[in-house]
Amino acid sequence: MQEELLREGMRAAVDDEPPLGFSPDDLVAEGKRRQRRRRATIGAVAATLVVLAGAAAVPGMMTGPTPIVPAAPQVSAVKPIEWPPKGIAPMNLPESQLIAEGERIRGHLAEIIPKVDTAAFNVTTTQPHGLGPGLGTEAPATVVVRAGFQYALVAMGEEVRLPMQLTVVVQGPGTAPVQLAQSCGDGEPTQVLLGCTTRVLDDGSILVEGATALASVGEDGPTTHIVRHFRTDGTVVSATASHTAGPEAAGLGAYRQLHVDRLDLIATDREIALKD
């Protein structure tokens, strides 16, 4: 409705009435003043919001994108087994059965070495003796199997074949004299320990990976890797790998031994165990 029509309508409505105490013109003028005030207030608020939004964006433009916080590492909740396990009766197998078990393990080892390490060839396995060292007066339940093979690698553009020696020792439940605190290395006074790592596997069993070298030459000489698997049933399987090469192995560094992760596959193989 236009202002003039509003004024005329209000005048006509009040012509015959007593004075109202206000002027229609004043009423219209007051309405216009309030309208202008509302518009000014809304404009000020909008401008303030724009300024705040711009201020919030400035640090981002100055410092670059917000850094991504890395996820916290996941900690395994697997509890390691208690060693030695409680309630495990020492295994007591007759010599004939131990020799038979050694033959079974020897045949299995001959099959898996080329699969575990495709660089291995000319694999031969032997069972030096069916019985290993006993524990006190208990009948021993230990089998030792050795494997010899050639290890092919390329060094400085030429293929080098290193003779390797792998020894696997299986100690039945309750017969392993090796304790976790003494499981790094082989305890020989002529050897120096280069490193040792302990890992807990999904079933709670414990895997100890160690590396040793001759104390007289240290890291510059041949390296021997020893992996021991402390199993939940009380069995301990040790896999030791070293090379028997001479001058042809000089300068080959980390290539001079079977890789630890491949030794892990052998030490944790469930077929490499004594079965009564």
PDB file of C-alpha atoms in Angstrom:
ATOM      1  CA  MET A   1       0.000   0.000   0.000  1.00  0.00           C
ATOM      2  CA  GLN A   2       1.369   3.429  -0.967  1.00  0.00           C
ATOM      3  CA  GLU A   3       2.128   6.020   1.694  1.00  0.00           C
ATOM      4  CA  GLU A   4      -0.387   8.634   0.358  1.00  0.00           C
ATOM      5  CA  LEU A   5      -3.255   6.128   0.380  1.00  0.00           C
ATOM      6  CA  LEU A   6      -2.289   5.108   3.917  1.00  0.00           C
ATOM      7  CA  ARG A   7      -2.353   8.712   5.101  1.00  0.00           C
ATOM      8  CA  GLU A   8      -5.711   9.497   3.421  1.00  0.00           C
ATOM      9  CA  GLY A   9      -7.265   6.352   4.836  1.00  0.00           C
ATOM     10  CA  MET A  10      -6.173   7.158   8.365  1.00  0.00           C
ATOM     11  CA  ARG A  11      -7.355  10.779   8.078  1.00  0.00           C
ATOM     12  CA  ALA A  12     -10.779   9.670   6.838  1.00  0.00           C
ATOM     13  CA  ALA A  13     -11.059   7.166   9.674  1.00  0.00           C
ATOM     14  CA  VAL A  14     -10.354   9.742  12.367  1.00  0.00           C
ATOM     15  CA  ASP A  15     -12.081  12.829  10.972  1.00  0.00           C
ATOM     16  CA  ASP A  16     -15.178  12.339  13.101  1.00  0.00           C
ATOM     17  CA  GLU A  17     -13.273  10.998  16.149  1.00  0.00           C
ATOM     18  CA  PRO A  18     -11.735  12.895  19.065  1.00  0.00           C
ATOM     19  CA  PRO A  19      -8.045  13.701  18.702  1.00  0.00           C
ATOM     20  CA  LEU A  20      -5.883  10.555  18.980  1.00  0.00           C
ATOM     21  CA  GLY A  21      -2.826  12.255  20.398  1.00  0.00           C
ATOM     22  CA  PHE A  22      -0.655  11.400  17.366  1.00  0.00           C
ATOM     23  CA  SER A  23      -0.354  12.468  13.752  1.00  0.00           C
ATOM     24  CA  PRO A  24      -0.750   9.954  10.893  1.00  0.00           C
ATOM     25  CA  ASP A  25       2.203  11.595   9.189  1.00  0.00           C
ATOM     26  CA  ASP A  26       4.326  11.054  12.294  1.00  0.00           C
ATOM     27  CA  LEU A  27       3.281   7.385  12.426  1.00  0.00           C
ATOM     28  CA  VAL A  28       4.325   6.760   8.839  1.00  0.00           C
ATOM     29  CA  ALA A  29       7.633   8.569   9.367  1.00  0.00           C
ATOM     30  CA  GLU A  30       8.359   6.470  12.471  1.00  0.00           C
ATOM     31  CA  GLY A  31       7.686   3.270  10.509  1.00  0.00           C
ATOM     32  CA  LYS A  32      10.157   4.302   7.826  1.00  0.00           C
ATOM     33  CA  ARG A  33      12.824   5.098  10.438  1.00  0.00           C
ATOM     34  CA  ARG A  34      12.442   1.641  12.029  1.00  0.00           C
ATOM     35  CA  GLN A  35      12.614  -0.036   8.621  1.00  0.00           C
ATOM     36  CA  ARG A  36      15.906   1.750   7.841  1.00  0.00           C
ATOM     37  CA  ARG A  37      17.251   0.761  11.290  1.00  0.00           C
ATOM     38  CA  ARG A  38      16.444  -2.935  10.680  1.00  0.00           C
ATOM     39  CA  ARG A  39      18.127  -2.879   7.287  1.00  0.00           C
ATOM     40  CA  ALA A  40      21.244  -1.261   8.755  1.00  0.00           C
ATOM     41  CA  THR A  41      21.411  -3.863  11.546  1.00  0.00           C
ATOM     42  CA  ILE A  42      21.054  -6.791   9.132  1.00  0.00           C
ATOM     43  CA  GLY A  43      23.759  -5.338   6.883  1.00  0.00           C
ATOM     44  CA  ALA A  44      26.162  -4.933   9.801  1.00  0.00           C
ATOM     45  CA  VAL A  45      25.633  -8.528  10.938  1.00  0.00           C
ATOM     46  CA  ALA A  46      26.195  -9.849   7.413  1.00  0.00           C
ATOM     47  CA  ALA A  47      29.389  -7.835   7.068  1.00  0.00           C
ATOM     48  CA  THR A  48      30.647  -9.155  10.410  1.00  0.00           C
ATOM     49  CA  LEU A  49      30.057 -12.765   9.309  1.00  0.00           C
ATOM     50  CA  VAL A  50      31.944 -12.165   6.074  1.00  0.00           C
ATOM     51  CA  VAL A  51      34.906 -10.704   7.995  1.00  0.00           C
ATOM     52  CA  LEU A  52      34.954 -13.639  10.416  1.00  0.00           C
ATOM     53  CA  ALA A  53      34.832 -16.160   7.585  1.00  0.00           C
ATOM     54  CA  GLY A  54      37.705 -14.425   5.862  1.00  0.00           C
ATOM     55  CA  ALA A  55      39.746 -14.357   9.062  1.00  0.00           C
ATOM     56  CA  ALA A  56      39.238 -18.090   9.529  1.00  0.00           C
ATOM     57  CA  ALA A  57      40.393 -18.779   5.993  1.00  0.00           C
ATOM     58  CA  VAL A  58      43.583 -16.698   6.214  1.00  0.00           C
ATOM     59  CA  PRO A  59      45.606 -19.119   8.427  1.00  0.00           C
ATOM     60  CA  GLY A  60      44.756 -21.963   6.080  1.00  0.00           C
ATOM     61  CA  MET A  61      45.960 -19.986   3.087  1.00  0.00           C
ATOM     62  CA  MET A  62      49.125 -18.916   4.879  1.00  0.00           C
ATOM     63  CA  THR A  63      50.141 -22.252   6.404  1.00  0.00           C
ATOM     64  CA  GLY A  64      48.925 -24.650   3.712  1.00  0.00           C
ATOM     65  CA  PRO A  65      46.564 -27.601   4.146  1.00  0.00           C
ATOM     66  CA  THR A  66      45.826 -28.953   7.595  1.00  0.00           C
ATOM     67  CA  PRO A  67      48.355 -31.704   8.416  1.00  0.00           C
ATOM     68  CA  ILE A  68      47.021 -35.253   8.608  1.00  0.00           C
ATOM     69  CA  VAL A  69      47.549 -36.792  12.025  1.00  0.00           C
ATOM     70  CA  PRO A  70      48.914 -40.334  11.582  1.00  0.00           C
ATOM     71  CA  ALA A  71      46.905 -43.165  13.062  1.00  0.00           C
ATOM     72  CA  ALA A  72      48.156 -44.600  16.319  1.00  0.00           C
ATOM     73  CA  PRO A  73      50.060 -47.861  15.792  1.00  0.00           C
ATOM     74  CA  GLN A  74      48.092 -50.985  16.588  1.00  0.00           C
ATOM     75  CA  VAL A  75      49.480 -52.939  19.501  1.00  0.00           C
ATOM     76  CA  SER A  76      49.086 -56.691  19.377  1.00  0.00           C
ATOM     77  CA  ALA A  77      46.938 -58.025  22.176  1.00  0.00           C
ATOM     78  CA  VAL A  78      48.390 -61.538  21.877  1.00  0.00           C
ATOM     79  CA  LYS A  79      49.878 -62.662  25.166  1.00  0.00           C
ATOM     80  CA  PRO A  80      53.087 -64.684  24.869  1.00  0.00           C
ATOM     81  CA  ILE A  81      53.154 -68.155  26.327  1.00  0.00           C
ATOM     82  CA  GLU A  82      54.811 -68.795  29.654  1.00  0.00           C
ATOM     83  CA  TRP A  83      58.081 -70.614  29.158  1.00  0.00           C
ATOM     84  CA  PRO A  84      58.521 -73.381  29.892  1.00  0.00           C
ATOM     85  CA  PRO A  85      54.794 -74.184  29.676  1.00  0.00           C
ATOM     86  CA  LYS A  86      53.362 -75.612  32.857  1.00  0.00           C
ATOM     87  CA  GLY A  87      51.948 -79.109  32.975  1.00  0.00           C
ATOM     88  CA  ILE A  88      53.980 -80.392  30.010  1.00  0.00           C
ATOM     89  CA  ALA A  89      55.250 -83.927  30.503  1.00  0.00           C
ATOM     90  CA  PRO A  90      58.713 -84.526  28.975  1.00  0.00           C
ATOM     91  CA  MET A  91      58.526 -86.527  25.764  1.00  0.00           C
ATOM     92  CA  ASN A  92      60.172 -89.927  25.958  1.00  0.00           C
ATOM     93  CA  LEU A  93      60.547 -91.735  22.642  1.00  0.00           C
ATOM     94  CA  PRO A  94      62.549 -94.895  21.982  1.00  0.00           C
ATOM     95  CA  GLU A  95      65.624 -94.577  19.807  1.00  0.00           C
ATOM     96  CA  SER A  96      64.056 -96.377  16.870  1.00  0.00           C
ATOM     97  CA  GLN A  97      61.140 -93.957  16.804  1.00  0.00           C
ATOM     98  CA  LEU A  98      63.431 -90.948  17.076  1.00  0.00           C
ATOM     99  CA  ILE A  99      65.448 -92.184  14.104  1.00  0.00           C
ATOM    100  CA  ALA A 100      62.241 -92.705  12.125  1.00  0.00           C
ATOM    101  CA  GLU A 101      61.045 -89.206  13.008  1.00  0.00           C
ATOM    102  CA  GLY A 102      64.420 -87.828  11.962  1.00  0.00           C
ATOM    103  CA  GLU A 103      64.086 -89.517   8.579  1.00  0.00           C
ATOM    104  CA  ARG A 104      60.611 -88.086   8.104  1.00  0.00           C
ATOM    105  CA  ILE A 105      61.823 -84.576   8.969  1.00  0.00           C
ATOM    106  CA  ARG A 106      64.871 -85.018   6.721  1.00  0.00           C
ATOM    107  CA  GLY A 107      62.670 -85.888   3.739  1.00  0.00           C
ATOM    108  CA  HIS A 108      60.358 -82.956   4.440  1.00  0.00           C
ATOM    109  CA  LEU A 109      63.288 -80.549   4.729  1.00  0.00           C
ATOM    110  CA  ALA A 110      64.665 -81.712   1.375  1.00  0.00           C
ATOM    111  CA  GLU A 111      61.309 -80.859  -0.210  1.00  0.00           C
ATOM    112  CA  ILE A 112      60.728 -77.439   1.312  1.00  0.00           C
ATOM    113  CA  ILE A 113      64.194 -75.843   1.007  1.00  0.00           C
ATOM    114  CA  PRO A 114      63.878 -75.170  -2.766  1.00  0.00           C
ATOM    115  CA  LYS A 115      60.357 -73.830  -2.134  1.00  0.00           C
ATOM    116  CA  VAL A 116      61.403 -71.611   0.763  1.00  0.00           C
ATOM    117  CA  ASP A 117      64.378 -70.234  -1.168  1.00  0.00           C
ATOM    118  CA  THR A 118      64.272 -70.561  -4.939  1.00  0.00           C
ATOM    119  CA  ALA A 119      67.991 -69.709  -5.155  1.00  0.00           C
ATOM    120  CA  ALA A 120      68.847 -72.994  -3.428  1.00  0.00           C
ATOM    121  CA  PHE A 121      69.783 -76.004  -5.550  1.00  0.00           C
ATOM    122  CA  ASN A 122      71.640 -79.313  -5.215  1.00  0.00           C
ATOM    123  CA  VAL A 123      70.028 -79.906  -1.820  1.00  0.00           C
ATOM    124  CA  THR A 124      71.263 -82.868   0.193  1.00  0.00           C
ATOM    125  CA  THR A 125      70.040 -83.781   3.677  1.00  0.00           C
ATOM    126  CA  THR A 126      71.500 -86.050   6.328  1.00  0.00           C
ATOM    127  CA  GLN A 127      70.563 -87.224   9.771  1.00  0.00           C
ATOM    128  CA  PRO A 128      73.881 -87.319  11.641  1.00  0.00           C
ATOM    129  CA  HIS A 129      72.313 -89.236  14.500  1.00  0.00           C
ATOM    130  CA  GLY A 130      68.829 -90.026  15.642  1.00  0.00           C
ATOM    131  CA  LEU A 131      69.403 -88.885  19.187  1.00  0.00           C
ATOM    132  CA  GLY A 132      70.444 -85.495  20.422  1.00  0.00           C
ATOM    133  CA  PRO A 133      71.787 -84.425  23.807  1.00  0.00           C
ATOM    134  CA  GLY A 134      69.548 -85.466  26.666  1.00  0.00           C
ATOM    135  CA  LEU A 135      68.449 -83.378  29.641  1.00  0.00           C
ATOM    136  CA  GLY A 136      69.757 -84.844  32.885  1.00  0.00           C
ATOM    137  CA  THR A 137      68.861 -88.511  33.197  1.00  0.00           C
ATOM    138  CA  GLU A 138      65.736 -88.159  31.037  1.00  0.00           C
ATOM    139  CA  ALA A 139      65.625 -90.069  27.782  1.00  0.00           C
ATOM    140  CA  PRO A 140      66.405 -87.563  25.014  1.00  0.00           C
ATOM    141  CA  ALA A 141      63.737 -86.517  22.534  1.00  0.00           C
ATOM    142  CA  THR A 142      65.879 -84.543  20.118  1.00  0.00           C
ATOM    143  CA  VAL A 143      66.447 -84.929  16.405  1.00  0.00           C
ATOM    144  CA  VAL A 144      69.145 -83.185  14.366  1.00  0.00           C
ATOM    145  CA  VAL A 145      68.934 -82.895  10.585  1.00  0.00           C
ATOM    146  CA  ARG A 146      71.447 -81.110   8.367  1.00  0.00           C
ATOM    147  CA  ALA A 147      71.051 -79.860   4.834  1.00  0.00           C
ATOM    148  CA  GLY A 148      73.734 -78.736   2.435  1.00  0.00           C
ATOM    149  CA  PHE A 149      72.989 -76.878  -0.780  1.00  0.00           C
ATOM    150  CA  GLN A 150      74.317 -74.353  -3.241  1.00  0.00           C
ATOM    151  CA  TYR A 151      73.075 -70.781  -3.019  1.00  0.00           C
ATOM    152  CA  ALA A 152      73.139 -68.836  -6.278  1.00  0.00           C
ATOM    153  CA  LEU A 153      73.377 -65.053  -6.370  1.00  0.00           C
ATOM    154  CA  VAL A 154      74.645 -62.377  -8.709  1.00  0.00           C
ATOM    155  CA  ALA A 155      77.442 -60.102  -7.512  1.00  0.00           C
ATOM    156  CA  MET A 156      79.015 -57.410  -9.698  1.00  0.00           C
ATOM    157  CA  GLY A 157      77.353 -58.879 -12.770  1.00  0.00           C
ATOM    158  CA  GLU A 158      78.619 -62.398 -12.180  1.00  0.00           C
ATOM    159  CA  GLU A 159      76.866 -65.407 -10.701  1.00  0.00           C
ATOM    160  CA  VAL A 160      78.350 -66.690  -7.480  1.00  0.00           C
ATOM    161  CA  ARG A 161      77.479 -70.063  -6.003  1.00  0.00           C
ATOM    162  CA  LEU A 162      77.959 -70.318  -2.273  1.00  0.00           C
ATOM    163  CA  PRO A 163      77.900 -73.606  -0.400  1.00  0.00           C
ATOM    164  CA  MET A 164      75.427 -73.276   2.456  1.00  0.00           C
ATOM    165  CA  GLN A 165      74.890 -75.310   5.617  1.00  0.00           C
ATOM    166  CA  LEU A 166      71.488 -75.534   7.332  1.00  0.00           C
ATOM    167  CA  THR A 167      71.057 -77.323  10.656  1.00  0.00           C
ATOM    168  CA  VAL A 168      67.621 -78.017  12.102  1.00  0.00           C
ATOM    169  CA  VAL A 169      67.286 -79.220  15.699  1.00  0.00           C
ATOM    170  CA  VAL A 170      63.929 -80.426  17.007  1.00  0.00           C
ATOM    171  CA  GLN A 171      63.613 -80.775  20.774  1.00  0.00           C
ATOM    172  CA  GLY A 172      60.451 -82.437  22.013  1.00  0.00           C
ATOM    173  CA  PRO A 173      58.252 -81.046  24.799  1.00  0.00           C
ATOM    174  CA  GLY A 174      59.992 -80.846  28.157  1.00  0.00           C
ATOM    175  CA  THR A 175      63.461 -81.646  26.809  1.00  0.00           C
ATOM    176  CA  ALA A 176      64.777 -78.281  25.583  1.00  0.00           C
ATOM    177  CA  PRO A 177      67.556 -76.956  27.835  1.00  0.00           C
ATOM    178  CA  VAL A 178      67.537 -73.601  26.015  1.00  0.00           C
ATOM    179  CA  GLN A 179      65.685 -70.871  27.883  1.00  0.00           C
ATOM    180  CA  LEU A 180      64.271 -67.679  26.413  1.00  0.00           C
ATOM    181  CA  ALA A 181      66.806 -65.530  28.247  1.00  0.00           C
ATOM    182  CA  GLN A 182      69.616 -67.534  26.619  1.00  0.00           C
ATOM    183  CA  SER A 183      68.068 -68.033  23.188  1.00  0.00           C
ATOM    184  CA  CYS A 184      70.054 -65.399  21.276  1.00  0.00           C
ATOM    185  CA  GLY A 185      73.032 -66.874  19.498  1.00  0.00           C
ATOM    186  CA  ASP A 186      74.482 -70.270  20.262  1.00  0.00           C
ATOM    187  CA  GLY A 187      76.501 -69.415  23.365  1.00  0.00           C
ATOM    188  CA  GLU A 188      79.857 -70.200  21.762  1.00  0.00           C
ATOM    189  CA  PRO A 189      82.682 -68.093  23.252  1.00  0.00           C
ATOM    190  CA  THR A 190      84.231 -67.726  19.794  1.00  0.00           C
ATOM    191  CA  GLN A 191      81.069 -66.017  18.490  1.00  0.00           C
ATOM    192  CA  VAL A 192      79.906 -62.421  18.911  1.00  0.00           C
ATOM    193  CA  LEU A 193      76.209 -61.534  18.859  1.00  0.00           C
ATOM    194  CA  LEU A 194      75.341 -59.072  16.079  1.00  0.00           C
ATOM    195  CA  GLY A 195      71.639 -58.738  16.802  1.00  0.00           C
ATOM    196  CA  CYS A 196      68.630 -60.423  18.354  1.00  0.00           C
ATOM    197  CA  THR A 197      64.873 -59.908  17.914  1.00  0.00           C
ATOM    198  CA  THR A 198      61.971 -61.554  19.747  1.00  0.00           C
ATOM    199  CA  ARG A 199      58.475 -61.730  18.253  1.00  0.00           C
ATOM    200  CA  VAL A 200      55.185 -63.115  19.575  1.00  0.00           C
ATOM    201  CA  LEU A 201      53.163 -64.980  16.947  1.00  0.00           C
ATOM    202  CA  ASP A 202      49.382 -65.136  16.681  1.00  0.00           C
ATOM    203  CA  ASP A 203      49.115 -68.313  18.770  1.00  0.00           C
ATOM    204  CA  GLY A 204      51.282 -66.878  21.565  1.00  0.00           C
ATOM    205  CA  SER A 205      54.364 -68.866  20.579  1.00  0.00           C
ATOM    206  CA  ILE A 206      57.675 -67.006  20.596  1.00  0.00           C
ATOM    207  CA  LEU A 207      60.116 -66.593  17.714  1.00  0.00           C
ATOM    208  CA  VAL A 208      63.690 -65.493  18.451  1.00  0.00           C
ATOM    209  CA  GLU A 209      65.878 -64.345  15.549  1.00  0.00           C
ATOM    210  CA  GLY A 210      69.600 -63.901  16.138  1.00  0.00           C
ATOM    211  CA  ALA A 211      72.758 -63.289  14.124  1.00  0.00           C
ATOM    212  CA  THR A 212      76.313 -64.104  15.173  1.00  0.00           C
ATOM    213  CA  ALA A 213      79.794 -63.829  13.705  1.00  0.00           C
ATOM    214  CA  LEU A 214      83.289 -64.901  14.628  1.00  0.00           C
ATOM    215  CA  ALA A 215      84.549 -62.721  17.445  1.00  0.00           C
ATOM    216  CA  SER A 216      87.930 -62.381  15.739  1.00  0.00           C
ATOM    217  CA  VAL A 217      86.502 -60.729  12.610  1.00  0.00           C
ATOM    218  CA  GLY A 218      83.033 -59.484  13.638  1.00  0.00           C
ATOM    219  CA  GLU A 219      80.754 -58.171  10.909  1.00  0.00           C
ATOM    220  CA  ASP A 220      83.518 -58.442   8.304  1.00  0.00           C
ATOM    221  CA  GLY A 221      83.436 -62.219   8.491  1.00  0.00           C
ATOM    222  CA  PRO A 222      80.856 -64.931   7.840  1.00  0.00           C
ATOM    223  CA  THR A 223      77.472 -64.392   9.465  1.00  0.00           C
ATOM    224  CA  THR A 224      75.380 -67.131  11.030  1.00  0.00           C
ATOM    225  CA  HIS A 225      71.634 -66.744  11.465  1.00  0.00           C
ATOM    226  CA  ILE A 226      69.814 -68.649  14.193  1.00  0.00           C
ATOM    227  CA  VAL A 227      66.026 -68.768  14.521  1.00  0.00           C
ATOM    228  CA  ARG A 228      64.349 -70.543  17.432  1.00  0.00           C
ATOM    229  CA  HIS A 229      60.627 -71.194  17.707  1.00  0.00           C
ATOM    230  CA  PHE A 230      59.319 -71.774  21.240  1.00  0.00           C
ATOM    231  CA  ARG A 231      56.002 -73.519  20.671  1.00  0.00           C
ATOM    232  CA  THR A 232      52.916 -73.726  22.830  1.00  0.00           C
ATOM    233  CA  ASP A 233      53.302 -77.490  23.377  1.00  0.00           C
ATOM    234  CA  GLY A 234      56.822 -77.077  24.787  1.00  0.00           C
ATOM    235  CA  THR A 235      58.658 -77.984  21.572  1.00  0.00           C
ATOM    236  CA  VAL A 236      61.657 -75.916  20.460  1.00  0.00           C
ATOM    237  CA  VAL A 237      62.724 -75.916  16.807  1.00  0.00           C
ATOM    238  CA  SER A 238      66.026 -74.248  15.919  1.00  0.00           C
ATOM    239  CA  ALA A 239      67.147 -73.448  12.374  1.00  0.00           C
ATOM    240  CA  THR A 240      70.743 -72.304  11.876  1.00  0.00           C
ATOM    241  CA  ALA A 241      72.129 -71.193   8.515  1.00  0.00           C
ATOM    242  CA  SER A 242      75.682 -70.298   7.576  1.00  0.00           C
ATOM    243  CA  HIS A 243      77.914 -70.531   4.526  1.00  0.00           C
ATOM    244  CA  THR A 244      81.030 -72.617   4.215  1.00  0.00           C
ATOM    245  CA  ALA A 245      82.515 -70.537   1.415  1.00  0.00           C
ATOM    246  CA  GLY A 246      86.051 -69.275   1.288  1.00  0.00           C
ATOM    247  CA  PRO A 247      87.430 -66.252  -0.586  1.00  0.00           C
ATOM    248  CA  GLU A 248      84.583 -66.328  -3.120  1.00  0.00           C
ATOM    249  CA  ALA A 249      82.247 -64.991  -0.395  1.00  0.00           C
ATOM    250  CA  ALA A 250      84.384 -61.938   0.382  1.00  0.00           C
ATOM    251  CA  GLY A 251      82.608 -58.622  -0.058  1.00  0.00           C
ATOM    252  CA  LEU A 252      79.130 -60.066  -0.520  1.00  0.00           C
ATOM    253  CA  GLY A 253      77.879 -58.554   2.727  1.00  0.00           C
ATOM    254  CA  ALA A 254      74.257 -59.377   3.549  1.00  0.00           C
ATOM    255  CA  TYR A 255      74.060 -61.973   0.786  1.00  0.00           C
ATOM    256  CA  ARG A 256      76.308 -64.345   2.675  1.00  0.00           C
ATOM    257  CA  GLN A 257      73.543 -66.095   4.563  1.00  0.00           C
ATOM    258  CA  LEU A 258      70.053 -67.451   4.154  1.00  0.00           C
ATOM    259  CA  HIS A 259      67.543 -64.672   4.766  1.00  0.00           C
ATOM    260  CA  VAL A 260      66.024 -64.656   8.240  1.00  0.00           C
ATOM    261  CA  ASP A 261      62.437 -64.568   6.991  1.00  0.00           C
ATOM    262  CA  ARG A 262      63.074 -67.822   5.132  1.00  0.00           C
ATOM    263  CA  LEU A 263      64.548 -69.394   8.234  1.00  0.00           C
ATOM    264  CA  ASP A 264      61.366 -68.347  10.029  1.00  0.00           C
ATOM    265  CA  LEU A 265      59.336 -70.428   7.578  1.00  0.00           C
ATOM    266  CA  ILE A 266      61.429 -73.473   8.390  1.00  0.00           C
ATOM    267  CA  ALA A 267      61.455 -73.016  12.171  1.00  0.00           C
ATOM    268  CA  THR A 268      57.668 -72.541  12.288  1.00  0.00           C
ATOM    269  CA  ASP A 269      56.803 -75.381   9.885  1.00  0.00           C
ATOM    270  CA  ARG A 270      54.381 -77.648  11.789  1.00  0.00           C
ATOM    271  CA  GLU A 271      55.656 -80.740   9.980  1.00  0.00           C
ATOM    272  CA  ILE A 272      59.037 -80.178  11.594  1.00  0.00           C
ATOM    273  CA  ALA A 273      58.073 -81.615  14.968  1.00  0.00           C
ATOM    274  CA  LEU A 274      58.284 -84.906  16.831  1.00  0.00           C
ATOM    275  CA  LYS A 275      55.143 -87.014  16.677  1.00  0.00           C
ATOM    276  CA  ASP A 276      54.632 -89.796  19.185  1.00  0.00           C
TER     277      ASP A 276
END
